[in-house]
Short mmCIF file of N, CA, C and O in Angstrom, two decimals:
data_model
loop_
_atom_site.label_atom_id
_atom_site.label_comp_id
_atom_site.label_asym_id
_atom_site.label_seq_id
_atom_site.Cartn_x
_atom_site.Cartn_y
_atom_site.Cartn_z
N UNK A 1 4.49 -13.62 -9.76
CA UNK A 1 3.75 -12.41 -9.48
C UNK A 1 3.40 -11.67 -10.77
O UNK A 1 2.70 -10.66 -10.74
N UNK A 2 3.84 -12.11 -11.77
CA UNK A 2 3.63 -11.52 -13.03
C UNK A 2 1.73 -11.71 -13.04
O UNK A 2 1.01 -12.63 -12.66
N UNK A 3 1.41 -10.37 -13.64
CA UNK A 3 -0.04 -9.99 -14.04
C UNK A 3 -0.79 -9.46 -12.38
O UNK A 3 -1.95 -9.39 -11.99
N UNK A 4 0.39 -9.22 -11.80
CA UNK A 4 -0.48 -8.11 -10.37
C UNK A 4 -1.12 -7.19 -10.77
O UNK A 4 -2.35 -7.24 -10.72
N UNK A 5 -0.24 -5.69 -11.45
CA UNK A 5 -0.54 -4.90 -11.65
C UNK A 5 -1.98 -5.02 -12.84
O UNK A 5 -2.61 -3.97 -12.95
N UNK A 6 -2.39 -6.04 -13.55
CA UNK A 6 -3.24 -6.05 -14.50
C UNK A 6 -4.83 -6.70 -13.58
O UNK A 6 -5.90 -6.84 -14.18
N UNK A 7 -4.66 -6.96 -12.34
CA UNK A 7 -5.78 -7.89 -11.87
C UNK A 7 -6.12 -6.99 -10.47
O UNK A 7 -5.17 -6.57 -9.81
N UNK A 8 -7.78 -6.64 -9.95
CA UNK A 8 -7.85 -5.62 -9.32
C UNK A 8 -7.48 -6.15 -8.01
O UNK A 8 -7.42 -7.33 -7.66
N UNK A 9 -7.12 -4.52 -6.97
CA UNK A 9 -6.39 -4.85 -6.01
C UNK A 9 -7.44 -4.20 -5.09
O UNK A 9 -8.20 -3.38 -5.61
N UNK A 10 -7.58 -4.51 -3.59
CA UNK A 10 -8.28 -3.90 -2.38
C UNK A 10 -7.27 -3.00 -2.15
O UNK A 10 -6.14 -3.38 -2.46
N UNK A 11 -7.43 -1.75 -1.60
CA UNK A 11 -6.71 -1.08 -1.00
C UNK A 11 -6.98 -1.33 0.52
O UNK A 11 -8.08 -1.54 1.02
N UNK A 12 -5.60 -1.27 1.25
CA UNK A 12 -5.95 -1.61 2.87
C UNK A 12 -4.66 -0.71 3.27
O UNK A 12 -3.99 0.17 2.74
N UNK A 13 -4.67 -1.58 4.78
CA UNK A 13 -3.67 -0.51 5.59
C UNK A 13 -3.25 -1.81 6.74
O UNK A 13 -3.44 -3.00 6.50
N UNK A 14 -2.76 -1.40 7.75
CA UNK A 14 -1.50 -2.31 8.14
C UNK A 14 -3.24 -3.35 9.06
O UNK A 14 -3.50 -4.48 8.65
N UNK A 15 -3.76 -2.95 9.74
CA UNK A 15 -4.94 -3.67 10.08
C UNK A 15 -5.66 -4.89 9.16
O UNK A 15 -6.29 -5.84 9.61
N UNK A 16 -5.47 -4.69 8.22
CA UNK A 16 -5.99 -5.63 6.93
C UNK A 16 -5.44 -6.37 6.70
O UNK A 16 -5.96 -7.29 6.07
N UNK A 17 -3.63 -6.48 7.18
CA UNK A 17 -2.63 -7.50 6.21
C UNK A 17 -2.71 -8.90 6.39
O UNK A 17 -2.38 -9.74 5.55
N UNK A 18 -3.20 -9.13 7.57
CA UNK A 18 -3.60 -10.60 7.85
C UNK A 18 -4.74 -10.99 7.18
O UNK A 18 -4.71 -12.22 7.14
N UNK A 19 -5.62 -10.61 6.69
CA UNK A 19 -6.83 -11.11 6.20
C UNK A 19 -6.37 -11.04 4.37
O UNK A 19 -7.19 -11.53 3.59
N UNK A 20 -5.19 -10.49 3.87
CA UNK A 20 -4.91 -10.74 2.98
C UNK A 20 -4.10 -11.06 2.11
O UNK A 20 -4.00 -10.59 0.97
N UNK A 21 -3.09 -12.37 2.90
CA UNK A 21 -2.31 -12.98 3.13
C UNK A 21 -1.94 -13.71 1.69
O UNK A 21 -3.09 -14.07 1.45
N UNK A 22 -1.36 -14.07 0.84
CA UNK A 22 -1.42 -14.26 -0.97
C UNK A 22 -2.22 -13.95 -1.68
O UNK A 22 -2.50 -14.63 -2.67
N UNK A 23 -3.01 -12.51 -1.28
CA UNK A 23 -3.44 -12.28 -2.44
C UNK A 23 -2.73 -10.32 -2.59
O UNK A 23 -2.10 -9.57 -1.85
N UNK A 24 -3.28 -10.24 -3.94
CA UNK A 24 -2.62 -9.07 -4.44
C UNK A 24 -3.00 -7.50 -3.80
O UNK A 24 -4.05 -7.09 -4.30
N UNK A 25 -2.66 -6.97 -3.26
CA UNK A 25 -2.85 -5.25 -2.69
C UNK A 25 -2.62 -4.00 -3.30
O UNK A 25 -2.04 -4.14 -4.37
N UNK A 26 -2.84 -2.96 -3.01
CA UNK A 26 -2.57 -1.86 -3.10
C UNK A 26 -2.19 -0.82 -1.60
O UNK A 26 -3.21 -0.60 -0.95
N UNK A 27 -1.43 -0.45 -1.27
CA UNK A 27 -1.05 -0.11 0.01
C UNK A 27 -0.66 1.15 0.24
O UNK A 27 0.47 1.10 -0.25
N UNK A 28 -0.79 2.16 0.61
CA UNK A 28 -0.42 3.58 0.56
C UNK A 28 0.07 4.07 2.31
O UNK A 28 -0.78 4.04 3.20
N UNK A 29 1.42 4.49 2.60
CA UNK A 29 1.53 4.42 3.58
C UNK A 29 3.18 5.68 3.54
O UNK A 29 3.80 5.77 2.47
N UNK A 30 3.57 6.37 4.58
CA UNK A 30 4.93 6.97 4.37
C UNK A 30 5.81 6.36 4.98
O UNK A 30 5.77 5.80 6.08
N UNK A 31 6.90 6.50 4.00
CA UNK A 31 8.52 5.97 4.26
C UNK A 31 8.43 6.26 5.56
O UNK A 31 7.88 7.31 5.89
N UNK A 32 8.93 5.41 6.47
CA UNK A 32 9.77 5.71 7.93
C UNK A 32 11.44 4.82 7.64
O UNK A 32 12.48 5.32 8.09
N UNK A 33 11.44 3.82 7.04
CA UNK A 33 12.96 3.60 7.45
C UNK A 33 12.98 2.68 6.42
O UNK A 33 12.14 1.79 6.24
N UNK A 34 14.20 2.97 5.57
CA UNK A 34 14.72 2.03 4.05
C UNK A 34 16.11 1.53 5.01
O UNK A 34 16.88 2.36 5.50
N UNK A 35 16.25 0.21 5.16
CA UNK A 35 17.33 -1.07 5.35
C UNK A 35 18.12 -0.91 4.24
O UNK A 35 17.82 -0.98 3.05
N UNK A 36 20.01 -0.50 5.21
CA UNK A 36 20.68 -0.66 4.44
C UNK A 36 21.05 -1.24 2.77
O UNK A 36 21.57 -0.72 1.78
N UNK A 37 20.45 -2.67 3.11
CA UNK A 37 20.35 -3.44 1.92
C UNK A 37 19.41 -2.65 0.68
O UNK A 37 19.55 -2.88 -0.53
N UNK A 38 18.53 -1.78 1.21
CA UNK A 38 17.91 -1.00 0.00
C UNK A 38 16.75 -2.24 -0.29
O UNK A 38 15.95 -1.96 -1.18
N UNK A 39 16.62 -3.35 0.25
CA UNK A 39 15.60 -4.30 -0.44
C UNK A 39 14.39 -4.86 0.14
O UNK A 39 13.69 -5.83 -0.15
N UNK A 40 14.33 -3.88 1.16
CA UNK A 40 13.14 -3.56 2.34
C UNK A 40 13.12 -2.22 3.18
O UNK A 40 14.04 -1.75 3.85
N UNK A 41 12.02 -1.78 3.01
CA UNK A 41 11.93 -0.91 4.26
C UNK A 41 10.46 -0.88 5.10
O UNK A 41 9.93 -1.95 5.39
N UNK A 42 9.96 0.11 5.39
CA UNK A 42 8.85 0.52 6.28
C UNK A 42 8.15 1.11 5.90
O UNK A 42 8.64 2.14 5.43
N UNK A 43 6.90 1.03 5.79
CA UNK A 43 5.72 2.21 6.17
C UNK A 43 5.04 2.54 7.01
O UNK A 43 5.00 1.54 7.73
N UNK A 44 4.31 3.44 7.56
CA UNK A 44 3.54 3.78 8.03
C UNK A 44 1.69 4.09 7.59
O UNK A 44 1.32 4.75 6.61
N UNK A 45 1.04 3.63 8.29
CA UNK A 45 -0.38 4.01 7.16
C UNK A 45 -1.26 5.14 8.02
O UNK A 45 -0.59 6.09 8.43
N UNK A 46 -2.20 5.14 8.23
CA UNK A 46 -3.11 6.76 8.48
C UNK A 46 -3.52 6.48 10.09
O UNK A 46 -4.27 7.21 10.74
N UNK A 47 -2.76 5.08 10.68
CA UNK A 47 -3.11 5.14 12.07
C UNK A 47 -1.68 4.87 12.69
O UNK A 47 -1.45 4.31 13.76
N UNK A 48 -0.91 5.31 11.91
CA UNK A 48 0.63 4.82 12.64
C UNK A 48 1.15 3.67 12.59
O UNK A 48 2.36 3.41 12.60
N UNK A 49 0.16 2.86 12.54
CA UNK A 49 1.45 1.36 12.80
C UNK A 49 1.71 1.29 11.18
O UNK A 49 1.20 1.87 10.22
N UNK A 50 2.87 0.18 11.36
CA UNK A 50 4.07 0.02 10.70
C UNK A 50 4.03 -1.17 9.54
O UNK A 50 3.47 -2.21 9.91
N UNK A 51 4.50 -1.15 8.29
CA UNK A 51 4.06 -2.48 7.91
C UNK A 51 5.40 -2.81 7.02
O UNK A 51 5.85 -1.72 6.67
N UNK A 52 6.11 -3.75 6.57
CA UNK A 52 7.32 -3.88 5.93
C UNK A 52 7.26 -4.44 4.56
O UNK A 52 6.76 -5.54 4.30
N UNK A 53 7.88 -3.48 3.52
CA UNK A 53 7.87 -4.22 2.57
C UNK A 53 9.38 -4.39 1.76
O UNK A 53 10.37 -3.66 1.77
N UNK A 54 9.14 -5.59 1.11
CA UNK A 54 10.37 -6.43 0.51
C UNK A 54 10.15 -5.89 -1.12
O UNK A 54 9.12 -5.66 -1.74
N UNK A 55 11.27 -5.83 -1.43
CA UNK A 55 11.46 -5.78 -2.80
C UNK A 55 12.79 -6.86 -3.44
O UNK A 55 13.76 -7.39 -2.90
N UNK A 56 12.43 -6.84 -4.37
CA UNK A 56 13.07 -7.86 -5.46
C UNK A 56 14.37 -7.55 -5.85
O UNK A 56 15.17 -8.39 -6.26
N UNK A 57 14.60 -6.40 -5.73
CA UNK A 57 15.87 -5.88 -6.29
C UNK A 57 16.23 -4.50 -5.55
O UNK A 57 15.25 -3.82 -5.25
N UNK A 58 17.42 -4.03 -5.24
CA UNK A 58 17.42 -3.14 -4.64
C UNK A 58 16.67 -1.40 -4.96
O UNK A 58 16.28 -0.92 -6.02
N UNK A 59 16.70 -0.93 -3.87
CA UNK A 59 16.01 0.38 -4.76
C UNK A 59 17.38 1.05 -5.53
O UNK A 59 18.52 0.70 -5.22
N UNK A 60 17.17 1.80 -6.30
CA UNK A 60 17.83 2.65 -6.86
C UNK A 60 17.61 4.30 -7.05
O UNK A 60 17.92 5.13 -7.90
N UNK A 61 16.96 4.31 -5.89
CA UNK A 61 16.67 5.79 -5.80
C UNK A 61 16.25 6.00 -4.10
O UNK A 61 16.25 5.10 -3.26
N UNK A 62 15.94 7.25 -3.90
CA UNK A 62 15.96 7.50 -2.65
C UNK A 62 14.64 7.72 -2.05
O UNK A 62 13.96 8.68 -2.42
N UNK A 63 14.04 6.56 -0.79
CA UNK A 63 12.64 7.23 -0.91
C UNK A 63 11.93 7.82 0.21
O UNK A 63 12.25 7.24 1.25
N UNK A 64 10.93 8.92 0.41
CA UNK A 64 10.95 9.58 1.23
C UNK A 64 9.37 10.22 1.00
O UNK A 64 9.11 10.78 -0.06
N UNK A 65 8.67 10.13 1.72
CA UNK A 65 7.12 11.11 1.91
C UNK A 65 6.41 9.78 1.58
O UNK A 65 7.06 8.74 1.60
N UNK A 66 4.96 9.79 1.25
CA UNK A 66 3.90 8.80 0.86
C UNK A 66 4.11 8.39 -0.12
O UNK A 66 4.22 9.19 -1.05
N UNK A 67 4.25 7.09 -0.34
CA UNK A 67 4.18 6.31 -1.58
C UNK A 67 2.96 5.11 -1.61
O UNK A 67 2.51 4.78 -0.51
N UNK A 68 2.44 4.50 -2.75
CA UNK A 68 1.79 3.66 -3.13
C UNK A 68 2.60 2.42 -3.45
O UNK A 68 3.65 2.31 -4.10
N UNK A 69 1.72 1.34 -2.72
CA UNK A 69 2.89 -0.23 -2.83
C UNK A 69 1.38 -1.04 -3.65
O UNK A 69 0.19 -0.94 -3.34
N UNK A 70 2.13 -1.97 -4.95
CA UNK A 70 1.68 -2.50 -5.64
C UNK A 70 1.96 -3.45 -4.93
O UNK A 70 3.14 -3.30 -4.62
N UNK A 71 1.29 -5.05 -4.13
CA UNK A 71 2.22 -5.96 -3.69
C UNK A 71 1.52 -7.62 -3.54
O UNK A 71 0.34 -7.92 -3.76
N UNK A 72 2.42 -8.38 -3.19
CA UNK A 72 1.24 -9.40 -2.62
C UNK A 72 1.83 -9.37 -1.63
O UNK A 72 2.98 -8.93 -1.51
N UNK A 73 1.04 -9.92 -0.59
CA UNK A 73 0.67 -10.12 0.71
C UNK A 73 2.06 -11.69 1.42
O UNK A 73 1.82 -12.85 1.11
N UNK A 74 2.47 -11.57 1.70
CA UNK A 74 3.31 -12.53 2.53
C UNK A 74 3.03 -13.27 3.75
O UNK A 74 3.09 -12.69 4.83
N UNK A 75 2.79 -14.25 3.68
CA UNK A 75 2.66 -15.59 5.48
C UNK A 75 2.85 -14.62 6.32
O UNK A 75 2.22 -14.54 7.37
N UNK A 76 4.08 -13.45 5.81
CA UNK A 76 4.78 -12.97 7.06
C UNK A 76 4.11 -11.78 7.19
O UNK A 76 4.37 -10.87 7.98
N UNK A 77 3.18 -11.83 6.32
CA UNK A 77 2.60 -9.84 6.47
C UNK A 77 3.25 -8.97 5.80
O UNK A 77 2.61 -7.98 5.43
N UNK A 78 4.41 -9.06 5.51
CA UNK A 78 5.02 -8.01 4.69
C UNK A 78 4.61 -8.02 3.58
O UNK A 78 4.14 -9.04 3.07
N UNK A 79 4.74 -6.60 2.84
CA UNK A 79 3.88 -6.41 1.46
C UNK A 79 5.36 -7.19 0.20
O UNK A 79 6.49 -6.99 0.65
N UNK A 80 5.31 -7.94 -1.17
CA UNK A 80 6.31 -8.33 -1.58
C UNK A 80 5.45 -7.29 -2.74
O UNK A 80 4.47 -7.39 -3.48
N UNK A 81 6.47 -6.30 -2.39
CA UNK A 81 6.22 -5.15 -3.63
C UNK A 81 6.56 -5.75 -5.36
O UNK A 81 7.52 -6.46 -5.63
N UNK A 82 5.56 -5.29 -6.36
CA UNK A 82 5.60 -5.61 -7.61
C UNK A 82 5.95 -4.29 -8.08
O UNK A 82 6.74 -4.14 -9.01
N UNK A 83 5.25 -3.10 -7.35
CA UNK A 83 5.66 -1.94 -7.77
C UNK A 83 5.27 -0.96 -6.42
O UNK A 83 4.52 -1.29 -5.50
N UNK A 84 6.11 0.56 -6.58
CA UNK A 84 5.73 1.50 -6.28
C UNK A 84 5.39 2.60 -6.92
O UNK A 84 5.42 2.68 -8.14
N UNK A 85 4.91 3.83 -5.91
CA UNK A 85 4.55 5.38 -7.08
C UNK A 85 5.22 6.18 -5.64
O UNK A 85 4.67 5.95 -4.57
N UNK A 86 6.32 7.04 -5.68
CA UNK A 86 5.95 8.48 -4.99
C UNK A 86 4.93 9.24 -5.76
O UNK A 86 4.67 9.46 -6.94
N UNK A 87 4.37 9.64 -4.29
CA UNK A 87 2.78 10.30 -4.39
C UNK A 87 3.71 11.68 -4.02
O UNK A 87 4.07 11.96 -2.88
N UNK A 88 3.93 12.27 -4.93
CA UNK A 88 4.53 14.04 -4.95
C UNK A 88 3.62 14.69 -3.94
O UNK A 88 2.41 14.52 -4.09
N UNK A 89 4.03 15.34 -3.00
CA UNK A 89 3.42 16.33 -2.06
C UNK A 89 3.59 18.03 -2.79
O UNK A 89 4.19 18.98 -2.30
N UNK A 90 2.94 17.97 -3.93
CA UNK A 90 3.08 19.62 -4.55
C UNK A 90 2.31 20.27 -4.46
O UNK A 90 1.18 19.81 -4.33
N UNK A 91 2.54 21.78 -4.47
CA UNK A 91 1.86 22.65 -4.07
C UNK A 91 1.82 23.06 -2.20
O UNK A 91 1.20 23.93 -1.59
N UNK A 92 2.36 22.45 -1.95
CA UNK A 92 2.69 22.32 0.11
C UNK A 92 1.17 21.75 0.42
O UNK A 92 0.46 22.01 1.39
N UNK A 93 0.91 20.88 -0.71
CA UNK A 93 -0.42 20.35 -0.07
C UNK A 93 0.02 19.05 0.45
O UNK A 93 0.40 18.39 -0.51
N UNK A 94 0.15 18.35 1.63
CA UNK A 94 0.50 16.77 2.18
C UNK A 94 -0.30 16.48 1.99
O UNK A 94 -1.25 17.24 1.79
N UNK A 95 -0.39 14.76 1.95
CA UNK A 95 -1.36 14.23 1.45
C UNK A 95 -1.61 13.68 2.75
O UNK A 95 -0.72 13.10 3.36
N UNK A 96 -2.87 13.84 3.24
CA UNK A 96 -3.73 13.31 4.58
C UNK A 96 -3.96 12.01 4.85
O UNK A 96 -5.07 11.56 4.58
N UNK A 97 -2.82 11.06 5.50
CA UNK A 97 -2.93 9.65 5.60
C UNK A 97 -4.10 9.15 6.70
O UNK A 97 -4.57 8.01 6.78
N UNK A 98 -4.44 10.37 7.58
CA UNK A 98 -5.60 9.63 8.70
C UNK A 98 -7.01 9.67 7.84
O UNK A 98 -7.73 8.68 7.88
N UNK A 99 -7.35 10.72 7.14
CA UNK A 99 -8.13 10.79 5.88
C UNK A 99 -7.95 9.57 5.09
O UNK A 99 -8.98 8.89 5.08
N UNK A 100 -7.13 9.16 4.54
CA UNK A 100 -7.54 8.33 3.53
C UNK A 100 -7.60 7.16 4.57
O UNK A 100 -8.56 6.44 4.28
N UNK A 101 -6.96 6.74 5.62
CA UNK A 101 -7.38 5.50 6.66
C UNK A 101 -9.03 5.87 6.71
O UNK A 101 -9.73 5.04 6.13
N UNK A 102 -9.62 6.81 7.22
CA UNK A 102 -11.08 6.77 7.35
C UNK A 102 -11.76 6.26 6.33
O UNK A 102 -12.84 5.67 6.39
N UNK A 103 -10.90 6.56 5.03
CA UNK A 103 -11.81 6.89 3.74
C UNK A 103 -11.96 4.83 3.03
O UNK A 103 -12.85 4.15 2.51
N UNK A 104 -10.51 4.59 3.46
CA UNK A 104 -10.29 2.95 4.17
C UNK A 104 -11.51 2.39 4.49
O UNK A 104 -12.07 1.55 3.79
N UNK A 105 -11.94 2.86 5.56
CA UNK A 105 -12.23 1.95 6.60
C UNK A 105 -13.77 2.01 5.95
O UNK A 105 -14.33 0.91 5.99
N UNK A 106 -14.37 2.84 5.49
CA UNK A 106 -15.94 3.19 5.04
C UNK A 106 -15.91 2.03 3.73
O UNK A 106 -16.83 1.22 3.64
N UNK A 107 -14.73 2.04 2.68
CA UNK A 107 -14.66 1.38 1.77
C UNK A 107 -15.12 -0.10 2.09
O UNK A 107 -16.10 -0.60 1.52
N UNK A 108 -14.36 -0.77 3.03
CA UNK A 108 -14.38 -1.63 3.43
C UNK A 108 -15.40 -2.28 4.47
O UNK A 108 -15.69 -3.48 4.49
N UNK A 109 -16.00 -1.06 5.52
CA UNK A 109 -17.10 -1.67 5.96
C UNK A 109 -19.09 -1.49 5.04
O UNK A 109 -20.21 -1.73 5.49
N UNK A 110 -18.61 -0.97 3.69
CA UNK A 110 -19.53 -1.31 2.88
C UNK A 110 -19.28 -1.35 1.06
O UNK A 110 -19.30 -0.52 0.14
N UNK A 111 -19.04 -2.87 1.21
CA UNK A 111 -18.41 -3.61 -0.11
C UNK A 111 -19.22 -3.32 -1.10
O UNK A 111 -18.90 -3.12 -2.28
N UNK A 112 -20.40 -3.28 -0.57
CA UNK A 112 -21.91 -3.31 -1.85
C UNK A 112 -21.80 -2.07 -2.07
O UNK A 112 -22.90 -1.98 -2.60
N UNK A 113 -21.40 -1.02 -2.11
CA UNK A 113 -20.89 0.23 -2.77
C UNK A 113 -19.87 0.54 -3.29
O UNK A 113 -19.92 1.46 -4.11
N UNK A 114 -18.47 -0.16 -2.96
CA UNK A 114 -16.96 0.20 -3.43
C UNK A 114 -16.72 -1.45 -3.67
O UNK A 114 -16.23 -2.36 -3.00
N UNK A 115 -17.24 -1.34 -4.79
CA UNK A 115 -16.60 -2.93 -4.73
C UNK A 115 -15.42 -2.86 -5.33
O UNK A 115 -15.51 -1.87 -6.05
N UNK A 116 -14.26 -3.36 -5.48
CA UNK A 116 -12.45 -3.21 -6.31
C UNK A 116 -12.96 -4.50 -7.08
O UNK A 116 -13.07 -4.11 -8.24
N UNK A 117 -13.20 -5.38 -7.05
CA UNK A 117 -13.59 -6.27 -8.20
C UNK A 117 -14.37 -5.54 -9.18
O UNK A 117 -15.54 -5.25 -8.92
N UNK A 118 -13.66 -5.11 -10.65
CA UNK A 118 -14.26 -4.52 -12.00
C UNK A 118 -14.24 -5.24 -13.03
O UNK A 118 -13.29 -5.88 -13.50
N UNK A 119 -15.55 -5.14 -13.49
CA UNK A 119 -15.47 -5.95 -14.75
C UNK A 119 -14.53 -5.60 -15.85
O UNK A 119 -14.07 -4.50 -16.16
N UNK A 120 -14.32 -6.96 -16.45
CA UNK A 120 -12.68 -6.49 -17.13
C UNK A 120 -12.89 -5.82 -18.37
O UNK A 120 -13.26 -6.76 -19.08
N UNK A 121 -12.89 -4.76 -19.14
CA UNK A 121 -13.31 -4.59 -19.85
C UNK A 121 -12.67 -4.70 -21.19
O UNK A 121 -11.46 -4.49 -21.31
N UNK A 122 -13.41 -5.02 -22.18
CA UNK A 122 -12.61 -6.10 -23.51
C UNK A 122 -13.11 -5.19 -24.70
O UNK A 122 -12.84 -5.48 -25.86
#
């Protein structure tokens, strides 16, 4: 998985995960439930359903509100996280997950405007 974070990613949501099955993502969704083991838990994305992601090593911190999953895509659907970001909710502003699902879904039903493939620049 080395060179994810350097190669561009689609952003999607739990509707998408099948259509992007080994290749690399970007995923934005809120914590609902971290597994004992600390080396998977849950998200949620801007229409509710649920999507699971695996990590490599346990977490070492505690996680909670919207985060961003760097990942590839698994047979099984689950995201195999390369990285995350907590997305800070400051200012008491939340960050609007059915909003950015809409903002999703426009991305994606017109490519010839948002394309995530960027030229690499050298």
């Amino acid at each position: 998985m080395a060179g994810i974070l350097d190669v561009p990613k689609p952003r999607i949501n739990c509707a998408m995960l099948s259509q992007h099955i080994s290749r690399p993502v970007c995923f934005v969704g809120r914590v609902e439930k971290v597994h004992p083991s600390g080396k998977t838990f849950t998200v949620s994305d801007g229409e509710g359903k649920m999507a699971t992601v695996e990590l490599n090593e346990p977490l070492e911190e505690e996680l909670s509100g919207v985060l961003e999953v760097i990942g590839m895509v698994s047979n099984k659907g689950a995201i195999m996280a390369a990285a995350y970001n907590m997305l800070r909710e400051d200012k008491g502003i939340p960050f609007d997950l059915e909003l950015y699902n809409e903002a999703l879904k426009v991305i994606h039903d017109f490519p010839q405007h948002y394309p995530f493939e960027v030229a690499a620049s050298g």
